[in-house]
Backbone as CSV, one residue per row, in Angstrom:
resi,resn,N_x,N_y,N_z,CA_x,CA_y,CA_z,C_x,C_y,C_z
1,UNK,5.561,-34.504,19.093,5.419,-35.681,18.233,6.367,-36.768,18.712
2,UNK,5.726,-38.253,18.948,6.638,-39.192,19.078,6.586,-40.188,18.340
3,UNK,7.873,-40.065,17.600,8.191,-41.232,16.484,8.968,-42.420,16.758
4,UNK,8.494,-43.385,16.740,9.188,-44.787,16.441,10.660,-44.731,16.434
5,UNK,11.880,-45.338,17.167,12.896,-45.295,16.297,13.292,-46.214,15.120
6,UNK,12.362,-47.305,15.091,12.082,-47.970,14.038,12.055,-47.193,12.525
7,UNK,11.218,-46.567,13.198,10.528,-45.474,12.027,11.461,-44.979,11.246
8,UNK,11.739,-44.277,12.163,13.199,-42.653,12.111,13.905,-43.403,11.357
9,UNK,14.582,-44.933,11.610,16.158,-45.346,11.040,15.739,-45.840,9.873
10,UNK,14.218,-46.171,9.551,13.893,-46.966,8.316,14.056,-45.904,7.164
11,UNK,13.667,-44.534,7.748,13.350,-43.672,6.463,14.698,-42.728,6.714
12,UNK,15.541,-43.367,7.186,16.675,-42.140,7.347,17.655,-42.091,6.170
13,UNK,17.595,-42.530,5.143,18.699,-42.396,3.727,19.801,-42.187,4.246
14,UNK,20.695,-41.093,4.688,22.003,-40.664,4.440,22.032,-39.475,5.860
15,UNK,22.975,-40.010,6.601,23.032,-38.963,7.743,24.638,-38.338,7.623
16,UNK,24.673,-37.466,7.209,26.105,-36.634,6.950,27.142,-35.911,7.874
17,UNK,27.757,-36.775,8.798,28.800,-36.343,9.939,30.143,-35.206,9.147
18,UNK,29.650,-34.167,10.001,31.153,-33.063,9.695,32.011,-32.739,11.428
19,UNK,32.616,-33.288,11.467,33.762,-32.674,12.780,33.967,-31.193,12.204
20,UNK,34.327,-30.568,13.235,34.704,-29.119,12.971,35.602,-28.519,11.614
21,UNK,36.878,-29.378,11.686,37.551,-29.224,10.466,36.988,-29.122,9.246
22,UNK,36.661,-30.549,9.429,35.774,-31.039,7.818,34.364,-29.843,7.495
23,UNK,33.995,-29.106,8.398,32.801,-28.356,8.507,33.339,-26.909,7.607
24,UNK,34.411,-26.649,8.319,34.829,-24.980,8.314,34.988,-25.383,6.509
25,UNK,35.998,-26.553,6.258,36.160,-26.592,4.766,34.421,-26.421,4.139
26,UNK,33.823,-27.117,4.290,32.535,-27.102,3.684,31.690,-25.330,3.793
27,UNK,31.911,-25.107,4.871,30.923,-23.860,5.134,31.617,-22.633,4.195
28,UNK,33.111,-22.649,4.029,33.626,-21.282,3.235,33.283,-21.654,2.006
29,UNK,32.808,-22.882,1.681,32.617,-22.724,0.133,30.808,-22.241,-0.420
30,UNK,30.350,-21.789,0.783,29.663,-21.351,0.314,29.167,-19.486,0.482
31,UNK,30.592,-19.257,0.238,31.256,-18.121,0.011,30.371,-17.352,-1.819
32,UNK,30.649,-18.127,-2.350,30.418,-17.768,-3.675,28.843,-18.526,-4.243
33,UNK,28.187,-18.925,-3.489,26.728,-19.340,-4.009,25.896,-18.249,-3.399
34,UNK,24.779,-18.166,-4.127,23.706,-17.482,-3.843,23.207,-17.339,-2.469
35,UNK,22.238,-15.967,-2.184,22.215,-16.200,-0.468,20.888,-16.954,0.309
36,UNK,21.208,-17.668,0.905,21.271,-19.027,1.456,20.738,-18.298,2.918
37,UNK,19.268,-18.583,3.432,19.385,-18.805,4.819,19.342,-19.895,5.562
38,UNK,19.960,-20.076,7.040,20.254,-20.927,7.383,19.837,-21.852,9.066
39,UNK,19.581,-22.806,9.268,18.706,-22.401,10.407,19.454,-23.853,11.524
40,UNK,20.407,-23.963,12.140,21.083,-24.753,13.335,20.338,-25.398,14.359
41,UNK,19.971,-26.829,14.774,19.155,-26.762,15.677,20.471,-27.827,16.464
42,UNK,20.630,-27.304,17.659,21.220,-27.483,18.447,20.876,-28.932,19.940
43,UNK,20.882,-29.796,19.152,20.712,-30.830,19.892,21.456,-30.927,21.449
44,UNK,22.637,-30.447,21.586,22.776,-30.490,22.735,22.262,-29.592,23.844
45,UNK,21.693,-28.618,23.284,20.733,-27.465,24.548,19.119,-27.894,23.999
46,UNK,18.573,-28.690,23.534,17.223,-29.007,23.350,16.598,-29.891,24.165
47,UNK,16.034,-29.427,24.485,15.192,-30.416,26.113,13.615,-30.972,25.195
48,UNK,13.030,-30.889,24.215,12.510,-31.308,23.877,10.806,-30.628,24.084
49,UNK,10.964,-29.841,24.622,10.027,-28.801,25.184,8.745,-28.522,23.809
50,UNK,9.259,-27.953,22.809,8.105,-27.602,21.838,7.385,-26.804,22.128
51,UNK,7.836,-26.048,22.868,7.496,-24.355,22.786,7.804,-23.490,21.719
52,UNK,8.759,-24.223,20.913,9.025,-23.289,19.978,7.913,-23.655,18.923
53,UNK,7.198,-25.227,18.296,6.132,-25.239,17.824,4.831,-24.429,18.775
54,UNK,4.955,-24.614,19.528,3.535,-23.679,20.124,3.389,-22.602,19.509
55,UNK,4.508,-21.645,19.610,4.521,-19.901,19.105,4.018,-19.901,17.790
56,UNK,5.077,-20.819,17.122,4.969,-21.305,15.972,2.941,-21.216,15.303
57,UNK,2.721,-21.772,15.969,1.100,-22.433,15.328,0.803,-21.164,15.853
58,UNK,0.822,-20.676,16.616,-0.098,-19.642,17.345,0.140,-18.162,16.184
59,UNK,1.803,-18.076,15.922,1.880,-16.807,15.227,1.244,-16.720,13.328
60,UNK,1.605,-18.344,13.082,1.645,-18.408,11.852,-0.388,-19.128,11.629
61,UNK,-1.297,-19.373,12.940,-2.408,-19.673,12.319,-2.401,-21.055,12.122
62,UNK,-1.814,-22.011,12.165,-1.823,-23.244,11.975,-2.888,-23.999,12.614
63,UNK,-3.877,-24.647,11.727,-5.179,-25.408,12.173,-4.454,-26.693,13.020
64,UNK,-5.249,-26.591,14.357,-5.083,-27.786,15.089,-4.618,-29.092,14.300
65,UNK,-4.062,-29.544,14.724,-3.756,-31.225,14.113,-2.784,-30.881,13.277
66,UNK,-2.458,-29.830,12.976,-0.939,-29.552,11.680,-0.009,-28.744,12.031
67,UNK,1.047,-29.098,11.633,2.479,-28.109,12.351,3.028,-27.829,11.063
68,UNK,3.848,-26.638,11.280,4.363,-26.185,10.011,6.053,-26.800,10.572
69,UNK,6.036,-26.872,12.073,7.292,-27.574,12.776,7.339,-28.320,14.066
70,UNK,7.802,-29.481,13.915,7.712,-29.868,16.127,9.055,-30.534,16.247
71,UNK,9.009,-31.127,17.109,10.218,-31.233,18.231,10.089,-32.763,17.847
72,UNK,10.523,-34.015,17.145,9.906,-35.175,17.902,10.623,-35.748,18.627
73,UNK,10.094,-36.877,18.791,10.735,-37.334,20.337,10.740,-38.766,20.379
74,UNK,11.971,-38.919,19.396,12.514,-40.340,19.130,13.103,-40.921,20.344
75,UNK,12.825,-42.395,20.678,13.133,-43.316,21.952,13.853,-43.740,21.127
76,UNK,15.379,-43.769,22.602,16.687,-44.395,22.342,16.329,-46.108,22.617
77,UNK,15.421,-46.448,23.466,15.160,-48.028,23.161,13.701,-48.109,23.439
78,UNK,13.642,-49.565,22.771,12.254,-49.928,22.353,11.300,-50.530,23.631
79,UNK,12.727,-50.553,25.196,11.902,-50.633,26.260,10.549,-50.219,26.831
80,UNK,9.782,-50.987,27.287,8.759,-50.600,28.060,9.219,-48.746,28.913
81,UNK,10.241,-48.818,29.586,10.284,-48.008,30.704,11.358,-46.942,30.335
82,UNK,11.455,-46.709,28.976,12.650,-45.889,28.422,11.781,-44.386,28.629
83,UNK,12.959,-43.612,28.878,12.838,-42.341,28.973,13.641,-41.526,29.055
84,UNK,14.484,-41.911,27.897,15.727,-41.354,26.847,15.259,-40.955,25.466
85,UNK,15.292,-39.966,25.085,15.109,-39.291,23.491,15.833,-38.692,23.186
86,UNK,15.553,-38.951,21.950,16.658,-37.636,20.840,15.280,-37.312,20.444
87,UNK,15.431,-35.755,20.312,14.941,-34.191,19.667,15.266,-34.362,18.831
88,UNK,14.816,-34.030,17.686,15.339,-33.634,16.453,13.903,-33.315,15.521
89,UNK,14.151,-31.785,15.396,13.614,-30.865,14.496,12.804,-31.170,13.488
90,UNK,11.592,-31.535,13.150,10.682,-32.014,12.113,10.154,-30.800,11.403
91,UNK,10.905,-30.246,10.340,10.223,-29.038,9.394,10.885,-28.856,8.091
92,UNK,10.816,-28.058,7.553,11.432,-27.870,6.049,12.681,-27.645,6.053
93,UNK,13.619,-28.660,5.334,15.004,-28.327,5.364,15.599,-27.175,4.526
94,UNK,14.113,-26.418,3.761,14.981,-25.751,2.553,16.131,-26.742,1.771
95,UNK,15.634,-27.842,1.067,16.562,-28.414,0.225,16.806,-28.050,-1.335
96,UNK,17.608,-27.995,-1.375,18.135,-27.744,-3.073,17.348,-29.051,-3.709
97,UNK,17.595,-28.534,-4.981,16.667,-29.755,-5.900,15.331,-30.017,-4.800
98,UNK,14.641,-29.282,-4.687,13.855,-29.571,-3.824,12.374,-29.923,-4.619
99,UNK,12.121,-31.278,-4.387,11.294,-32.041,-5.264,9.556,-31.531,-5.188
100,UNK,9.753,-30.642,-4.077,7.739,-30.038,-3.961,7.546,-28.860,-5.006
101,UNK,9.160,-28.319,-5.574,9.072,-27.747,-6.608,9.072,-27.839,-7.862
102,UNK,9.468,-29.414,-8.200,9.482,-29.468,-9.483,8.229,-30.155,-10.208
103,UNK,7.056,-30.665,-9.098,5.898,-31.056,-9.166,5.087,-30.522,-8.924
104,UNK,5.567,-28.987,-8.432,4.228,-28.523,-8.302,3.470,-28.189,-9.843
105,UNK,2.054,-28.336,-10.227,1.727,-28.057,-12.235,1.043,-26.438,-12.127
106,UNK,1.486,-25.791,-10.591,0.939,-24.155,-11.171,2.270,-23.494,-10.845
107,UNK,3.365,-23.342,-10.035,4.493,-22.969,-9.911,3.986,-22.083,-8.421
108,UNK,3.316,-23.034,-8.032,2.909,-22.562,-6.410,3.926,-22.591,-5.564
109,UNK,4.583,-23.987,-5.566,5.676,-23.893,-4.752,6.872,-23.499,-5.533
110,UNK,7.785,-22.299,-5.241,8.689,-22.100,-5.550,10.459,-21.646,-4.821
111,UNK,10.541,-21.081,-5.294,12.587,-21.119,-4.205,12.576,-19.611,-4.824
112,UNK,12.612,-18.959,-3.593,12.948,-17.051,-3.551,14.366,-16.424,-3.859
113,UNK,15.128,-16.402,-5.115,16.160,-17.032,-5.333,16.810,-15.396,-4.332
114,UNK,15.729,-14.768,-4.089,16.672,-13.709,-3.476,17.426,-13.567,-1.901
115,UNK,16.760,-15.056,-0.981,16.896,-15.649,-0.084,16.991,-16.906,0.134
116,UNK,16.831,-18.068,-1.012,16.922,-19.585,-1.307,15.477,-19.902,-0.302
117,UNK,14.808,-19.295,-0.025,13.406,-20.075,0.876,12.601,-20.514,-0.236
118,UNK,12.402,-21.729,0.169,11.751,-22.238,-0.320,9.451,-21.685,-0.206
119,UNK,9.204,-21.174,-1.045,7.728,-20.580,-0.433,6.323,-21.073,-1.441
120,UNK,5.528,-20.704,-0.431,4.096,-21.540,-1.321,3.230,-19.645,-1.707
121,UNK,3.299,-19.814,-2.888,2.486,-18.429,-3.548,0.711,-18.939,-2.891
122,UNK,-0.004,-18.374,-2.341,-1.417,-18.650,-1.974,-2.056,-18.816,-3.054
123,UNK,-1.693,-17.610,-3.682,-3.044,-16.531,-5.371,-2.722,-18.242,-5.925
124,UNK,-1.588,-18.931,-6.332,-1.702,-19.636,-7.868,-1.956,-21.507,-6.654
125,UNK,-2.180,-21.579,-5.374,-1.973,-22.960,-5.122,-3.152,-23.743,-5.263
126,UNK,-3.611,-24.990,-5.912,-4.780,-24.889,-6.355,-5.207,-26.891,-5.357
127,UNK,-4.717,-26.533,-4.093,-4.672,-27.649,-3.284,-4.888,-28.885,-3.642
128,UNK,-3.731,-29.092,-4.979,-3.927,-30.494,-5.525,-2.916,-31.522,-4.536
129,UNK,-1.998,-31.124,-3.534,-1.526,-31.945,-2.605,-0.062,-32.512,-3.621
130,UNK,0.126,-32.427,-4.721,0.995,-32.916,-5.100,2.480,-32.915,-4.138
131,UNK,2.603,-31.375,-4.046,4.072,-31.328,-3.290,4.111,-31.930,-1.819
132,UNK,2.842,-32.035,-1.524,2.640,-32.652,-0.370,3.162,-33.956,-0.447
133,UNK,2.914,-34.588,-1.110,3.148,-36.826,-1.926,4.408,-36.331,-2.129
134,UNK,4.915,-35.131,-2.706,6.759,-35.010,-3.027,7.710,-35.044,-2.229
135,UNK,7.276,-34.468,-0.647,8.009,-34.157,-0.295,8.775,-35.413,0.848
136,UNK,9.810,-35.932,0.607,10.049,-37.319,1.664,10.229,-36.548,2.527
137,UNK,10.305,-35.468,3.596,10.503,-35.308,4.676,9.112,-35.351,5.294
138,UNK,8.243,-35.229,4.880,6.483,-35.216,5.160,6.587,-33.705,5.989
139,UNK,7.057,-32.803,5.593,6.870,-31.393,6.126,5.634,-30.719,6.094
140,UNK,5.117,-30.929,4.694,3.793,-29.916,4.445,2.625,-30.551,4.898
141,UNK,1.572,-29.535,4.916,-0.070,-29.860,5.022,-0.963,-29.064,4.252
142,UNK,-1.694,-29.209,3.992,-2.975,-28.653,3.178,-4.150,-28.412,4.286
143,UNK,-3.859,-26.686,3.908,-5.137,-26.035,5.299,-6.495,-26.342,5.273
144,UNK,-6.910,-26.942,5.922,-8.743,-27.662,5.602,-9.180,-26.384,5.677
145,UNK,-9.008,-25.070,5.758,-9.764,-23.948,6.048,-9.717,-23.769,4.853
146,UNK,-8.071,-22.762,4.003,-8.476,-22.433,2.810,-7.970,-23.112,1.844
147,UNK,-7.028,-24.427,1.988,-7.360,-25.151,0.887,-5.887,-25.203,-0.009
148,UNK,-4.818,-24.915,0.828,-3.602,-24.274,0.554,-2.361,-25.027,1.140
149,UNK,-1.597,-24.871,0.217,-0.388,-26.144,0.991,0.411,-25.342,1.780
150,UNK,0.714,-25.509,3.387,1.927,-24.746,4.060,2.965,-25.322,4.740
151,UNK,3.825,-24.795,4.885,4.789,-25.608,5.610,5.685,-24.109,6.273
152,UNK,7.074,-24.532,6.614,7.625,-23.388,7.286,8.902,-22.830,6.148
153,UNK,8.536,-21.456,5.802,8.864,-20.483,5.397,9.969,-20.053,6.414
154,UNK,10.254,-20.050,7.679,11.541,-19.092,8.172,10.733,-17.977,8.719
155,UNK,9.188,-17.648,8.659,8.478,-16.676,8.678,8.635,-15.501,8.188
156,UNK,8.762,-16.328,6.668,9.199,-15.315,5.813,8.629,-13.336,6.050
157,UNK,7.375,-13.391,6.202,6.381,-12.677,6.143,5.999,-11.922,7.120
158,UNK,5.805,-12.696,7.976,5.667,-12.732,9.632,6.308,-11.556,10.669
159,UNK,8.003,-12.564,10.346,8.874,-11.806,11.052,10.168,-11.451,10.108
160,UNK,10.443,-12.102,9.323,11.934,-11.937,8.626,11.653,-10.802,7.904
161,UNK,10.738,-10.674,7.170,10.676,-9.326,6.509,11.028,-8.327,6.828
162,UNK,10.226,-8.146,8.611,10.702,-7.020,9.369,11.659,-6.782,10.529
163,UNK,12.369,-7.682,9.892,13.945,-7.930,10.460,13.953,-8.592,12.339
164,UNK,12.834,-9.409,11.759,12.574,-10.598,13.309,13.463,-12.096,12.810
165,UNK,14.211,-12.697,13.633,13.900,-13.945,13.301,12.819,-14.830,13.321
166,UNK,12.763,-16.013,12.817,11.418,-16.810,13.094,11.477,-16.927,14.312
167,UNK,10.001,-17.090,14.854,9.458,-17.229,15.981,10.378,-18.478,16.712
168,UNK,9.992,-19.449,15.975,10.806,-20.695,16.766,11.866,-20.136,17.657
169,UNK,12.866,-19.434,17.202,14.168,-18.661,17.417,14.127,-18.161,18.343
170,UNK,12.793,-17.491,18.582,12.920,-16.201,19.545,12.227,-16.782,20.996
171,UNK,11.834,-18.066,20.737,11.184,-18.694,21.681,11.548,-19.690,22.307
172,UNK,12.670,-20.095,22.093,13.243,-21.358,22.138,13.948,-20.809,24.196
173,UNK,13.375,-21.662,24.993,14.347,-20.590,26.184,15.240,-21.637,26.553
174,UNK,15.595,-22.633,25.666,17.234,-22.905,25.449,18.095,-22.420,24.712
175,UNK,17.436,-21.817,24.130,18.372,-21.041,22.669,19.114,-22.295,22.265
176,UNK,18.630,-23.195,21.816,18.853,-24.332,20.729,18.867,-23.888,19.773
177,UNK,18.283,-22.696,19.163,18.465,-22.375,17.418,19.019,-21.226,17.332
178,UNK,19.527,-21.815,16.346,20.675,-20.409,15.741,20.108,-19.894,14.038
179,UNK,19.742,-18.580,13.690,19.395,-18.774,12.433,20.022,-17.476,11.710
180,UNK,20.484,-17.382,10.714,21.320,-16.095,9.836,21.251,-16.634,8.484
181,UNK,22.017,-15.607,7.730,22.407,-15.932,6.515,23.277,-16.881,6.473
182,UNK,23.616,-17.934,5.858,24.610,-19.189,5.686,25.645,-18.320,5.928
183,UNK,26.640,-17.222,5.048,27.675,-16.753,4.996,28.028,-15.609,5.638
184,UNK,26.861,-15.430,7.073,27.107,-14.302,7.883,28.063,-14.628,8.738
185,UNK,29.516,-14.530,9.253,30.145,-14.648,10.088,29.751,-15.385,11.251
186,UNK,28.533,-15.289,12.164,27.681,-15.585,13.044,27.600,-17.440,12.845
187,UNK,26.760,-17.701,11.720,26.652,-18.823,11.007,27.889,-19.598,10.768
188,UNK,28.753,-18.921,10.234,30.047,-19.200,9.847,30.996,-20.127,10.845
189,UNK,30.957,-19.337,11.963,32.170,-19.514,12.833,31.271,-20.682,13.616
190,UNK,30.123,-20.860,13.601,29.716,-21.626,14.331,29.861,-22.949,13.348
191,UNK,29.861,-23.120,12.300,30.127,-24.256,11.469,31.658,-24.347,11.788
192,UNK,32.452,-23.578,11.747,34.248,-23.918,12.012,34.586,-24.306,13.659
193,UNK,33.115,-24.180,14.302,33.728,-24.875,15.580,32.746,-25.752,16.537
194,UNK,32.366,-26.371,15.657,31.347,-27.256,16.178,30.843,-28.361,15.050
195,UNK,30.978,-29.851,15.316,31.092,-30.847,14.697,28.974,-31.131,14.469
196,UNK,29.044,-31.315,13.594,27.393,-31.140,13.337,26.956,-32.622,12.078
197,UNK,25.430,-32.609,11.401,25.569,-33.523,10.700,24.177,-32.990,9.695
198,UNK,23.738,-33.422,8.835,22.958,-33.124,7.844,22.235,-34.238,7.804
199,UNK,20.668,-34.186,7.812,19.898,-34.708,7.713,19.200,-35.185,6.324
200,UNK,19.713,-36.256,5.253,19.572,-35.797,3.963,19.294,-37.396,3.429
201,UNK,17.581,-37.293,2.952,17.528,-38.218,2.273,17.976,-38.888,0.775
202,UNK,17.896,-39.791,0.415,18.194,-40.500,-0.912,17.222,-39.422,-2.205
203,UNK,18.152,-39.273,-3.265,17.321,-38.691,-4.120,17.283,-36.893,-3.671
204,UNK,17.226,-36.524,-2.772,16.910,-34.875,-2.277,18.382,-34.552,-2.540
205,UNK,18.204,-32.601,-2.484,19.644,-31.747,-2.610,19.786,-31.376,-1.104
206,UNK,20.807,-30.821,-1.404,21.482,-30.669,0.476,20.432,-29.667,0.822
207,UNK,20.324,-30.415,2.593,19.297,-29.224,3.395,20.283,-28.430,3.794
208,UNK,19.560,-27.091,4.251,19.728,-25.742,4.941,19.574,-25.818,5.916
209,UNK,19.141,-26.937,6.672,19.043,-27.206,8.306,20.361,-28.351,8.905
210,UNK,21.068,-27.487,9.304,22.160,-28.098,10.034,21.821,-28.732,11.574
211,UNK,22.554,-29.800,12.048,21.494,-30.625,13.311,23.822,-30.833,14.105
212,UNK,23.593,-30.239,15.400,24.615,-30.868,16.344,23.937,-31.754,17.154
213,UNK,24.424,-32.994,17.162,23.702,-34.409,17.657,24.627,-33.775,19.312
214,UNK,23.880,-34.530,19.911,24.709,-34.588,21.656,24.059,-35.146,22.424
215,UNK,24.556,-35.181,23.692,23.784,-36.317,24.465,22.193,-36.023,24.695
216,UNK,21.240,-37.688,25.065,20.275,-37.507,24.823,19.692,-37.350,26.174
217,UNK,18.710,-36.460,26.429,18.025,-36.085,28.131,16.640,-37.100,28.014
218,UNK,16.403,-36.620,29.400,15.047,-37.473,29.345,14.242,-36.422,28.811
219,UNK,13.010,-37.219,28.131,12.036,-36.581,27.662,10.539,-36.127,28.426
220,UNK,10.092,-35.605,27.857,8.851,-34.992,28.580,7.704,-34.944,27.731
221,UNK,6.319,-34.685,28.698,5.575,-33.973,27.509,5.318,-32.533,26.884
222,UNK,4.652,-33.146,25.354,5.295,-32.039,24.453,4.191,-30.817,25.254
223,UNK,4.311,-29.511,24.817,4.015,-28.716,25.201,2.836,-28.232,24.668
């Protein structure tokens, strides 16, 4: 996907810089909240590739023309001959107060409080698109097949159940993503030593997708 940087900066609300210090304080406090998974996308090893959406559509079924996640591929200038981008991760932040839930009118979309994922029940979704219009990150789609709102789960189902990470993860052959429990050590130490930033619009609760900005490569096409 290639987005405008027009675009990107118009709808960007609130971009949340943590240096390492300021991080480690933030990350132990979530010591004592509920468990939280967590998913790092690592801007400085991301080449922009979108292999990890490929697997993605391929494992999870995703009808042509819809991603449950991609790569996009924001231009650093509005030149004719630019071929500088920033990557950065287009999928569900898992946000708190997360607004596709409080509109949904069957309790289709809901938050798994036994993992904080945010998930779409199939049996009760009755493809009225609402959480779709809710959501300002424009994450979800409604399957023209059966009629159902999806977006990315973490693969809940897929793979996490049976103790896989999501595909993205396992496919990534930069290993740009890092994904655990928020308060697994793993997760942890990587928030206490590495300066990162939060992607977080006006009105939304904090995302679960942490972003390390770094220098930008040339881009390619997507995959």
């Amino acid at each position: 996907m290639r987005v405008s940087r027009r675009k990107f900066v118009a709808g960007i609300g609130s971009v949340i810089f943590f240096s390492a210090p300021l991080g480690s304080a933030l990350a132990a406090a979530t010591d004592k909240k509920p468990i939280r998974y967590a998913m790092i996308h690592d801007e400085t090893r991301c080449n922009g590739c979108n292999i990890c959406a490929t697997a993605c559509r391929r494992l999870n079924k995703v009808p042509t023309g819809m991603a449950r996640m991609d790569i996009a591929h924001i231009p650093l200038s509005l030149k004719e001959d630019n071929d500088k981008y920033h990557f950065f991760r287009h999928s569900c932040q898992q946000c708190e107060d997360a607004p596709c839930i409080s509109v949904c009118p069957t309790g289709a979309s809901w938050r798994d409080e036994s993992n904080g994922i945010v998930r779409v029940n199939k049996e009760k979704c009755i493809g009225c698109s609402y959480c779709i219009s809710a959501c300002p990150y424009q994450v979800r789609y409604l399957n023209p097949v059966t009629h159902v709102a999806d977006k990315c789960d973490f693969c809940l189902e897929s793979r996490l159940q049976k103790g896989f990470p999501p595909i993205c993860v396992s496919a990534c052959p930069q290993n740009a993503l890092l994904f655990g429990r928020e308060d697994s050590p793993q997760i942890q130490q990587w928030l206490k030593t590495h300066d990162y930033y939060l992607y977080q619009l006006d009105g939304v609760g904090k995302p679960h997708l942490y972003r390390r900005v770094g220098p930008h490569v040339q881009g390619g096409d997507n995959v």
